[in-house]
């Protein structure tokens, strides 16, 4: 042969398996059965075929090592595998891989589905509850105008507002302990927009009587106040006054503020904040914890007492206004002098405070609010049947005639704007004098907003169920507070009237007692 | 017939005893085919001059198909070198001990690689996640899935 033959693994004098490090000399008979050798790459490494196959198989089983499984560790060239791989095996293999991929997808989809089902379940629940709360609060009639039971009629905003209403109702309970009124603005600032009732929006009745031109400003009912004015101004104002009065009552009755009330007042950063209104009211109260410096500082803004409440209203414009705080003082209390009393009140409060902080009680309490206010509202309504004065206070009106729902556009013109302004302005005149200019600016802005709020018309025309419900809820809160106060007062009185019963020394050996000389001991 | 792992380790051990270890590497003990100890010193100019560390190899019955578990011995006065790829519990983050292990490598080859890893170190510091890692680290470093992100050190 002239051409040089290219050597193969079988031509090596010494074969050393790079995996098991066994050697085989060309002329020696290996112990055991002969083993096949292979030279799989472009360098000098050789190996037992069985060792290499084992290595490849093991490596391929490990995802992180699989890329290197068919690669020579020394020269990096690819090993080539020859095997019986009929089409059917390859098909099965790719089928298996596809199934695996689909399986992973399915797992992912299932997980996503579970999350989606759970989330949408919660969402539906919240939305349904929100609708229920609205219905309870504004009454059936208005509910049928604004929302109806059929979600198909709802404006898209309802699908955001209703669940968030539920959420804020629950959350309101966690900001501080006694915050029921927080939700009234929430319920009332429900966008009172387009009536969505199925019946014809603009009937003959309404178009003939309430065309924009025939509805001058003073025809707008002046009572009850518009919901926006009510939610934005009356509620905080009423609450402020109520808290102060109740605080005084509490102080007069107990001789000290209950610790919870003190904490509550001190810890209240912000009371409520209403979504799209650049207006925030902060109430901070310092009751008998006033530092000397603070005292001086506040003495300018307020007039009496070292127990002061400091009401601060500030817009998002960044301007504070201290002057509009109605000057009023809680009966002056010397911190030292009231210590024992405060301690007694605290003890009494601990006695009756069992689990007000429990989760269920809070959430449940929050969710009951619409029901309670509705029940109280209908109670008031029933009472109003017997009292003309109450009827006027509640502004009870007969239900709107069938089909008399106003189109949202009926009053959209100038007439409506003035009407809304007039109604709002009329309500505010009383408070206007007491307001600082920042607040005045706010009110003006508010009223302009109000005037452009086309839905106000609907609210103004319908029987103001929301109004008596709000009053009812307010009465409920008052009653609840009074009962709580009574409980506290009784518990405190019980603590103070406690005495340990005194006994004589009957049964004790008289010799063991060190008695006064005057004690007759001639027995 | 003894297992492949025992036979291969036997051969490696014979070679070590016949030819000796590379400079700076010394066999401490190899009483069985389960655990071997070496000492490692970095020769020449380096951050670890004059320092001696103990390296432990643990083999399972699949060696050399499966990689040895290699770590520095910590305790009894022994510490692990301060190195960006060496945790304070002795575990080493090196790709050749994980997905780049190959049967062509040997115990001595691993020792030399670790030695050169120390020699090329430019700054003595622990891995950034050292504290977090050693809190949950398994006993066997092979059970850790290291993420090899830096081949330069």
XYZ file of C-alpha atoms in Angstrom:
676
model
C 0.000 0.000 0.000
C 1.415 3.302 -1.034
C -1.045 5.497 0.747
C -0.536 5.870 4.461
C -3.279 4.412 6.464
C -4.895 6.674 9.055
C -4.682 5.033 12.474
C -7.744 4.307 14.534
C -8.289 3.575 18.178
C -7.515 -0.021 17.561
C -4.019 0.864 16.444
C -2.992 2.422 19.766
C -0.378 0.613 21.788
C -1.840 1.796 25.100
C -5.404 2.718 25.395
C -6.280 4.829 28.484
C -9.941 5.487 29.159
C -10.211 9.142 30.104
C -13.234 8.344 32.208
C -12.375 5.303 34.281
C -8.593 5.571 33.809
C -8.288 1.893 32.971
C -5.460 1.008 30.642
C -5.288 -1.624 28.018
C -2.106 -2.705 26.306
C -2.378 -3.865 22.758
C -0.776 -7.188 23.445
C -2.251 -8.082 26.802
C -5.483 -9.868 27.276
C -7.761 -7.867 29.563
C -9.390 -9.633 32.459
C -13.002 -10.261 31.801
C -14.801 -9.833 28.545
C -13.291 -7.520 25.976
C -14.647 -3.980 26.059
C -15.166 -1.767 23.096
C -13.061 1.345 22.762
C -13.936 4.567 21.049
C -12.254 7.671 19.863
C -15.130 10.143 19.515
C -13.416 13.450 18.892
C -10.500 15.193 17.194
C -7.950 14.997 19.980
C -6.113 12.133 21.633
C -8.682 11.248 24.243
C -10.052 7.762 24.040
C -12.537 5.979 26.264
C -14.449 2.838 26.782
C -17.597 3.143 24.777
C -19.634 2.050 27.804
C -18.001 4.655 30.029
C -18.619 7.400 27.499
C -22.206 6.348 26.933
C -22.793 6.372 30.658
C -21.297 9.831 30.922
C -23.408 11.124 28.027
C -26.531 9.583 29.431
C -25.922 11.010 32.908
C -25.091 14.434 31.575
C -28.113 14.557 29.356
C -30.257 13.847 32.386
C -29.122 17.054 34.041
C -30.391 20.225 32.433
C -27.402 22.315 33.426
C -24.922 19.777 32.093
C -26.804 18.690 28.974
C -25.173 21.275 26.678
C -21.764 19.747 27.448
C -22.866 16.145 27.225
C -21.864 15.626 23.620
C -18.738 17.745 23.737
C -15.188 16.634 24.231
C -13.859 18.247 27.424
C -10.462 18.688 25.820
C -10.919 19.698 22.194
C -14.557 20.718 22.357
C -15.602 18.835 19.248
C -19.069 17.352 19.090
C -19.565 13.654 19.653
C -21.729 12.025 17.107
C -24.140 9.428 18.275
C -25.272 6.655 16.047
C -28.313 4.820 17.144
C -31.462 3.250 15.958
C -33.719 6.193 15.759
C -36.563 5.269 13.503
C -38.985 7.931 12.473
C -41.518 6.687 14.955
C -39.136 7.245 17.879
C -38.331 10.718 16.708
C -42.009 11.478 16.276
C -42.746 10.138 19.719
C -39.892 12.164 21.134
C -41.022 15.418 19.622
C -44.593 14.601 20.539
C -43.488 14.088 24.110
C -41.649 17.375 24.129
C -44.661 19.154 22.724
C -46.856 17.558 25.361
C -44.403 18.650 27.999
C -44.518 22.193 26.769
C -48.295 22.102 26.665
C -48.306 20.673 30.162
C -46.256 23.554 31.431
C -48.564 25.960 29.657
C -51.519 24.205 31.184
C -50.048 24.445 34.666
C -49.445 28.119 34.137
C -52.905 28.667 32.752
C -54.468 26.764 35.627
C -52.623 28.847 38.169
C -53.559 32.032 36.377
C -57.125 30.807 36.140
C -57.292 30.118 39.855
C -56.008 33.578 40.620
C -58.407 35.111 38.131
C -61.385 33.193 39.493
C -60.543 34.167 43.032
C -59.933 37.796 42.149
C -63.048 38.107 40.076
C -65.006 36.374 42.826
C -63.834 38.942 45.317
C -64.477 41.658 42.773
C -68.023 40.506 42.099
C -68.673 40.208 45.801
C -67.362 43.686 46.444
C -69.298 45.136 43.548
C -72.507 43.462 44.627
C -72.028 44.696 48.138
C -71.258 48.189 46.853
C -74.501 48.180 44.893
C -76.341 46.961 47.961
C -74.799 49.712 50.066
C -75.788 52.341 47.528
C -79.312 51.018 47.316
C -79.650 50.980 51.060
C -78.277 54.425 51.396
C -79.957 56.398 48.642
C -83.143 54.396 48.622
C -84.824 52.206 46.096
C -86.246 54.958 43.971
C -83.026 56.816 43.385
C -81.181 53.558 42.996
C -83.496 52.617 40.181
C -82.833 55.928 38.536
C -79.104 56.006 38.918
C -78.030 52.430 38.890
C -80.806 49.835 38.647
C -80.395 46.199 39.536
C -79.250 45.288 36.079
C -75.505 45.735 35.700
C -76.028 46.079 31.967
C -77.366 49.582 32.643
C -74.481 50.679 34.806
C -72.096 53.299 33.583
C -68.563 52.002 33.372
C -67.548 54.060 36.372
C -69.853 51.942 38.508
C -67.603 48.957 37.994
C -64.785 50.905 39.573
C -66.732 52.808 42.170
C -68.815 50.024 43.629
C -65.988 47.694 44.622
C -63.818 50.544 45.818
C -66.696 51.740 47.922
C -66.814 48.402 49.696
C -63.088 48.449 50.113
C -63.021 51.939 51.568
C -65.905 51.033 53.835
C -63.860 48.235 55.316
C -60.631 50.202 55.339
C -62.291 53.120 57.057
C -62.596 50.897 60.066
C -58.855 50.412 60.315
C -57.734 53.988 60.225
C -58.940 54.642 63.699
C -61.536 53.176 65.921
C -64.616 55.385 65.580
C -64.850 56.537 62.041
C -68.310 55.679 60.893
C -69.012 59.043 59.276
C -66.115 58.559 56.907
C -68.309 56.701 54.555
C -71.100 59.197 54.221
C -69.142 61.408 51.861
C -68.112 58.277 50.031
C -71.640 57.143 49.554
C -72.825 60.570 48.618
C -70.140 61.499 46.211
C -71.227 58.579 44.178
C -71.222 60.119 40.727
C -74.845 61.066 40.579
C -74.707 61.183 36.883
C -76.688 59.802 34.070
C -79.940 58.210 35.051
C -79.868 54.790 33.550
C -83.406 53.691 34.293
C -84.862 51.632 31.524
C -87.879 53.864 31.175
C -87.852 56.762 28.761
C -85.520 59.370 30.114
C -87.450 62.436 29.072
C -91.155 62.019 29.429
C -93.778 64.559 28.494
C -94.175 65.404 32.121
C -90.655 66.371 32.749
C -90.108 68.075 29.466
C -93.151 70.269 29.852
C -92.521 71.216 33.439
C -88.815 71.210 33.815
C -87.334 72.537 30.706
C -84.269 74.569 31.480
C -85.973 77.868 30.786
C -88.903 77.171 33.054
C -86.726 76.275 35.946
C -85.262 79.355 37.527
C -82.805 79.033 40.294
C -85.206 79.599 43.154
C -87.397 76.748 42.030
C -84.777 74.336 43.116
C -85.724 72.883 46.456
C -83.566 74.372 49.146
C -83.976 71.523 51.548
C -82.357 69.106 52.033
C -78.932 70.420 51.026
C -77.344 68.983 47.954
C -75.453 65.791 48.608
C -72.148 67.315 47.650
C -72.532 70.202 50.045
C -73.717 67.763 52.638
C -70.879 65.335 52.175
C -68.177 67.942 51.923
C -69.197 70.487 54.490
C -72.101 69.505 56.646
C -70.785 66.114 57.616
C -67.323 67.229 58.734
C -68.775 70.287 60.399
C -71.435 68.326 62.208
C -68.928 65.747 63.252
C -66.577 68.385 64.538
C -69.248 70.060 66.599
C -70.594 66.738 67.737
C -67.212 65.493 68.847
C -66.612 68.596 70.820
C -70.009 68.467 72.470
C -69.671 64.799 73.147
C -66.197 65.370 74.530
C -67.581 67.952 76.903
C -70.366 65.623 77.927
C -67.840 62.892 78.485
C -65.647 65.188 80.493
C -68.522 66.424 82.565
C -69.725 62.917 83.249
C -66.458 61.122 83.819
C -64.215 63.916 84.981
C -61.653 62.927 82.379
C -61.329 61.936 78.772
C -61.326 58.202 78.301
C -57.893 57.112 77.142
C -59.270 55.772 73.918
C -60.729 59.138 73.045
C -57.435 60.816 73.794
C -55.532 58.346 71.689
C -58.044 58.613 68.965
C -57.845 62.352 68.820
C -54.113 62.464 69.045
C -53.610 59.751 66.503
C -55.873 61.105 63.887
C -53.752 62.378 61.083
C -56.359 62.863 58.466
C -60.000 62.230 58.694
C -61.133 61.724 55.228
C -59.934 62.574 51.878
C -62.180 62.671 48.961
C -60.892 61.464 45.651
C -61.112 64.181 43.068
C -61.442 67.189 45.294
C -58.271 69.078 46.120
C -59.377 69.535 49.637
C -58.308 67.903 52.788
C -59.429 68.517 56.287
C -57.259 67.664 59.163
C -58.433 67.512 62.670
C -55.908 67.190 65.346
C -56.781 67.441 68.947
C -54.462 67.874 71.828
C -56.335 67.180 74.974
C -54.350 67.696 78.143
C -51.132 66.674 76.499
C -50.128 70.115 75.319
C -46.439 70.886 75.522
C -45.521 74.356 76.796
C -44.194 75.499 73.426
C -47.213 74.246 71.607
C -49.327 75.990 74.133
C -47.806 79.331 73.367
C -48.021 78.785 69.703
C -51.593 77.752 69.843
C -52.610 80.412 72.301
C -52.587 82.862 69.437
C -54.926 80.891 67.321
C -57.225 79.759 70.013
C -58.523 81.320 73.064
C -58.942 79.285 76.185
C -57.724 76.420 78.234
C -54.715 74.237 78.097
C -56.917 71.511 76.799
C -57.470 72.590 73.287
C -58.580 71.308 70.077
C -56.864 72.549 67.084
C -58.644 72.295 63.865
C -56.665 72.800 60.826
C -58.007 72.981 57.364
C -55.695 72.952 54.503
C -56.055 72.696 50.796
C -53.602 70.945 48.611
C -52.445 74.355 47.578
C -50.292 73.990 50.630
C -51.952 76.737 52.569
C -53.158 76.248 56.067
C -55.804 78.282 57.710
C -55.978 78.343 61.428
C -58.290 81.258 61.849
C -61.427 79.447 60.850
C -61.369 77.158 63.798
C -64.354 78.127 65.835
C -62.946 79.346 69.115
C -64.128 77.022 71.722
C -62.442 75.430 74.685
C -62.962 72.316 76.591
C -63.301 73.003 80.287
C -59.849 73.710 81.560
C -58.319 70.729 83.189
C -55.116 70.605 85.171
C -53.224 67.492 84.149
C -52.191 66.756 87.717
C -55.583 67.334 89.188
C -57.284 64.908 86.870
C -54.770 62.095 87.142
C -56.754 59.929 89.581
C -59.898 60.494 87.641
C -58.254 59.651 84.369
C -56.853 56.488 85.879
C -60.303 55.452 87.024
C -61.752 56.107 83.595
C -58.982 54.135 82.001
C -59.587 51.215 84.311
C -63.294 51.345 83.597
C -62.676 51.437 79.901
C -60.419 48.431 80.110
C -63.162 46.597 81.928
C -65.667 47.027 79.167
C -63.267 46.930 76.279
C -63.210 43.263 75.526
C -62.654 42.797 71.882
C -63.555 45.956 70.061
C -60.386 45.503 68.113
C -61.299 42.117 66.730
C -61.216 41.823 62.991
C -64.684 40.397 62.588
C -66.240 43.073 64.688
C -64.586 45.801 62.714
C -65.305 44.489 59.253
C -68.761 43.326 60.182
C -69.495 46.662 61.768
C -68.360 48.481 58.673
C -70.477 46.330 56.392
C -73.532 46.797 58.554
C -73.458 50.552 58.202
C -75.596 50.830 55.046
C -78.147 48.461 56.551
C -78.247 50.384 59.802
C -78.581 53.714 58.083
C -81.334 52.373 55.875
C -83.201 50.940 58.844
C -82.842 54.160 60.774
C -83.950 56.109 57.711
C -87.104 54.095 57.298
C -87.779 54.413 60.997
C -87.550 58.171 60.628
C -89.798 57.973 57.589
C -92.409 56.083 59.534
C -92.242 58.613 62.359
C -92.516 61.415 59.834
C -95.956 60.210 58.842
C -97.160 61.489 62.186
C -95.235 64.721 62.357
C -95.334 67.521 59.852
C -92.225 69.139 61.273
C -90.210 65.988 60.956
C -91.514 65.582 57.437
C -90.145 68.991 56.582
C -86.834 68.362 58.214
C -86.450 65.154 56.315
C -87.613 66.796 53.112
C -89.890 63.876 52.371
C -91.323 64.094 48.882
C -93.705 61.881 47.070
C -92.023 59.484 44.716
C -91.447 60.829 41.248
C -94.263 60.050 38.898
C -93.578 57.055 36.776
C -91.320 57.803 33.887
C -90.467 61.260 35.104
C -86.799 60.655 35.141
C -84.908 63.623 34.025
C -82.566 63.350 31.209
C -79.098 64.176 32.265
C -79.122 66.822 29.603
C -82.397 68.428 30.578
C -80.779 70.858 32.931
C -77.363 71.007 31.454
C -77.739 74.523 30.227
C -77.191 77.755 32.053
C -80.356 77.324 34.060
C -79.045 74.207 35.665
C -75.733 75.764 36.403
C -77.319 78.650 38.220
C -79.755 76.309 39.868
C -77.006 74.178 41.258
C -75.110 77.205 42.353
C -78.160 78.709 43.943
C -78.991 75.612 45.897
C -75.444 75.198 47.067
C -74.992 78.862 47.793
C -78.191 79.040 49.765
C -77.017 76.327 52.033
C -73.647 77.813 52.538
C -74.582 81.371 53.429
C -74.814 80.514 57.072
C -71.302 79.175 57.165
C -69.831 81.577 54.712
C -69.139 84.264 57.298
C -67.172 81.909 59.493
C -64.903 80.694 56.731
C -61.385 81.796 56.013
C -60.512 82.890 52.524
C -58.852 79.588 51.671
C -61.979 77.768 52.520
C -64.047 80.368 50.704
C -61.978 79.789 47.622
C -62.502 76.085 48.092
C -66.216 76.519 48.476
C -66.397 78.656 45.384
C -64.471 76.114 43.388
C -66.624 73.438 44.862
C -69.761 75.251 43.888
C -68.612 75.757 40.355
C -67.863 72.079 40.181
C -71.211 71.478 41.719
C -72.954 73.633 39.186
C -71.465 71.712 36.328
C -72.409 68.492 37.935
C -75.385 67.680 35.836
C -76.586 64.874 38.011
C -77.398 67.118 40.912
C -80.745 67.665 39.349
C -81.711 64.096 39.828
C -80.718 64.200 43.414
C -82.648 67.375 43.967
C -85.879 66.076 42.484
C -86.178 62.664 44.023
C -87.313 61.773 47.494
C -84.134 62.314 49.499
C -83.877 58.915 51.075
C -80.141 59.477 51.479
C -80.858 62.503 53.622
C -82.988 60.702 56.178
C -80.625 57.752 56.076
C -77.731 60.032 56.893
C -79.661 61.636 59.700
C -80.668 58.187 60.862
C -77.084 57.012 60.827
C -76.068 60.109 62.702
C -78.716 59.428 65.323
C -77.540 55.850 65.512
C -73.980 56.960 66.094
C -75.151 59.359 68.785
C -77.195 56.642 70.439
C -74.309 54.207 70.226
C -71.901 56.721 71.710
C -74.350 57.522 74.478
C -74.808 53.869 75.345
C -71.077 53.414 75.353
C -70.678 56.438 77.561
C -73.355 55.161 79.913
C -71.586 51.827 80.074
C -68.321 53.552 80.791
C -69.873 55.767 83.404
C -71.543 52.853 85.158
C -68.341 50.819 85.072
C -66.399 53.721 86.495
C -68.978 54.254 89.223
C -68.845 50.573 90.054
C -65.068 50.764 90.384
C -65.237 53.836 92.570
C -67.907 52.458 94.839
C -65.975 49.287 95.522
C -65.166 48.479 99.123
C -63.640 45.392 100.651
C -65.912 44.011 103.355
C -64.451 44.390 106.843
C -64.626 41.398 109.254
C -63.895 40.955 113.000
C -61.280 38.561 114.345
C -63.763 35.818 115.162
C -61.929 32.502 115.202
C -58.449 33.976 115.660
C -56.618 33.212 118.914
C -56.699 36.449 120.880
C -53.169 35.858 122.219
C -51.732 36.119 118.777
C -53.045 39.608 118.305
C -51.137 42.654 119.486
C -54.049 44.629 120.854
C -54.326 48.148 122.264
C -54.121 48.281 126.085
C -57.628 49.570 126.367
C -59.046 46.385 124.818
C -60.937 44.483 127.501
C -59.037 41.193 127.848
C -60.446 39.868 131.096
C -61.940 36.841 129.420
C -14.984 -6.509 41.271
C -14.493 -3.153 42.900
C -16.531 -0.257 41.677
C -15.360 1.995 38.901
C -15.057 4.890 41.327
C -12.825 2.953 43.711
C -10.626 1.751 40.895
C -10.243 5.146 39.390
C -9.548 6.766 42.764
C -7.066 4.008 43.486
C -5.255 4.812 40.286
C -5.274 8.534 41.003
C -3.909 7.894 44.479
C -1.165 5.664 43.161
C -0.199 8.337 40.691
C -0.137 11.009 43.408
C 2.093 8.836 45.574
C 4.342 7.930 42.688
C 4.722 11.300 41.071
C 3.936 13.581 43.973
C 1.613 16.567 43.971
C 2.273 19.802 42.100
C 4.081 22.524 44.037
C 2.025 23.937 46.871
C -0.379 21.041 47.012
C 0.021 18.272 49.579
C -2.040 15.229 50.318
C -3.109 15.250 53.971
C -5.171 12.130 54.137
C -6.781 9.646 51.781
C -7.691 6.788 54.077
C -10.648 5.687 52.025
C -12.297 6.430 48.720
C -14.867 8.706 50.336
C -12.994 11.725 51.715
C -9.596 13.147 50.854
C -7.886 16.189 52.275
C -5.239 18.325 50.641
C -3.472 21.454 51.755
C -3.183 24.255 49.250
C -0.691 27.072 49.215
C -0.402 29.714 46.558
C 3.170 29.909 45.436
C 4.813 33.130 44.361
C 3.364 36.640 44.534
C -0.282 36.612 45.541
C -2.732 37.933 48.078
C -2.577 34.616 49.884
C 1.175 34.426 50.329
C 2.164 32.294 53.285
C -1.385 31.121 53.890
C -2.309 27.456 53.863
C -5.823 26.140 53.366
C -7.240 22.664 53.573
C -9.316 21.400 50.677
C -11.710 18.521 51.157
C -12.920 16.147 48.443
C -15.908 13.905 48.953
C -16.617 11.230 46.370
C -19.728 9.240 45.734
C -19.908 5.894 44.023
C -20.557 7.506 40.655
C -17.251 9.308 40.512
C -15.941 10.266 37.957
C -19.256 10.475 36.150
C -20.481 12.666 38.974
C -18.265 15.428 40.231
C -16.584 15.315 43.629
C -17.914 17.576 46.379
C -15.070 20.010 46.942
C -14.858 22.606 49.680
C -12.441 24.258 52.043
C -12.307 22.838 55.548
C -13.551 25.303 58.165
C -13.117 24.764 61.891
C -10.387 23.437 64.162
C -8.300 26.482 63.391
C -8.861 26.099 59.666
C -10.547 28.843 57.710
C -11.592 29.307 54.140
C -9.694 31.829 52.050
C -11.316 35.236 51.653
C -12.147 35.178 47.971
C -15.069 36.450 45.906
C -15.981 32.875 44.981
C -15.407 31.217 48.334
C -18.045 31.410 51.061
C -17.070 31.623 54.686
C -18.409 28.101 55.257
C -15.841 26.795 52.752
C -18.163 26.312 49.801
C -16.665 27.218 46.442
C -18.541 28.644 43.518
C -16.615 27.220 40.564
C -18.129 25.946 37.355
C -15.778 22.986 37.019
C -17.225 21.618 40.240
C -20.706 21.931 38.799
C -21.980 21.932 35.278
C -18.536 21.994 33.703
C -17.238 18.978 35.519
C -15.857 16.375 33.211
C -14.420 12.936 33.916
C -11.272 14.028 32.159
C -10.541 16.154 35.183
C -8.926 14.569 38.191
C -8.510 15.358 41.846
C -5.136 16.932 41.194
C -6.537 18.897 38.264
C -9.223 20.306 40.537
C -6.595 21.211 43.149
C -4.544 23.033 40.542
C -7.605 24.899 39.264
C -8.527 26.038 42.774
C -4.921 27.030 43.402
C -4.843 29.162 40.292
C -8.220 30.625 41.181
C -6.699 31.879 44.429
C -3.515 33.007 42.731
C -5.362 35.202 40.247
C -7.490 36.902 42.899
C -7.162 40.678 42.867
C -9.137 41.639 45.942
C -9.743 39.693 49.108
C -13.451 39.838 49.717
C -16.355 37.492 50.384
C -19.091 36.879 47.839
C -21.730 39.615 48.100
C -24.403 37.165 49.179
C -22.200 35.401 51.700
C -24.322 36.055 54.799
C -27.530 35.031 53.109
C -25.970 31.939 51.567
C -24.341 30.475 54.641
C -27.543 30.788 56.611
C -29.346 28.323 54.349
C -26.483 26.480 52.717
C -26.760 22.687 52.563
C -23.965 20.584 54.008
C -22.987 19.314 50.597
C -21.988 22.114 48.202
C -23.129 19.972 45.274
C -26.696 20.534 46.410
C -26.323 24.240 45.774
C -27.185 25.496 42.345
C -24.544 28.112 41.905
C -24.969 30.762 39.340
C -21.609 31.139 37.619
C -21.492 34.693 36.521
C -17.860 35.643 36.495
C -15.114 33.673 34.760
C -12.398 36.216 35.184
C -11.480 35.650 38.795
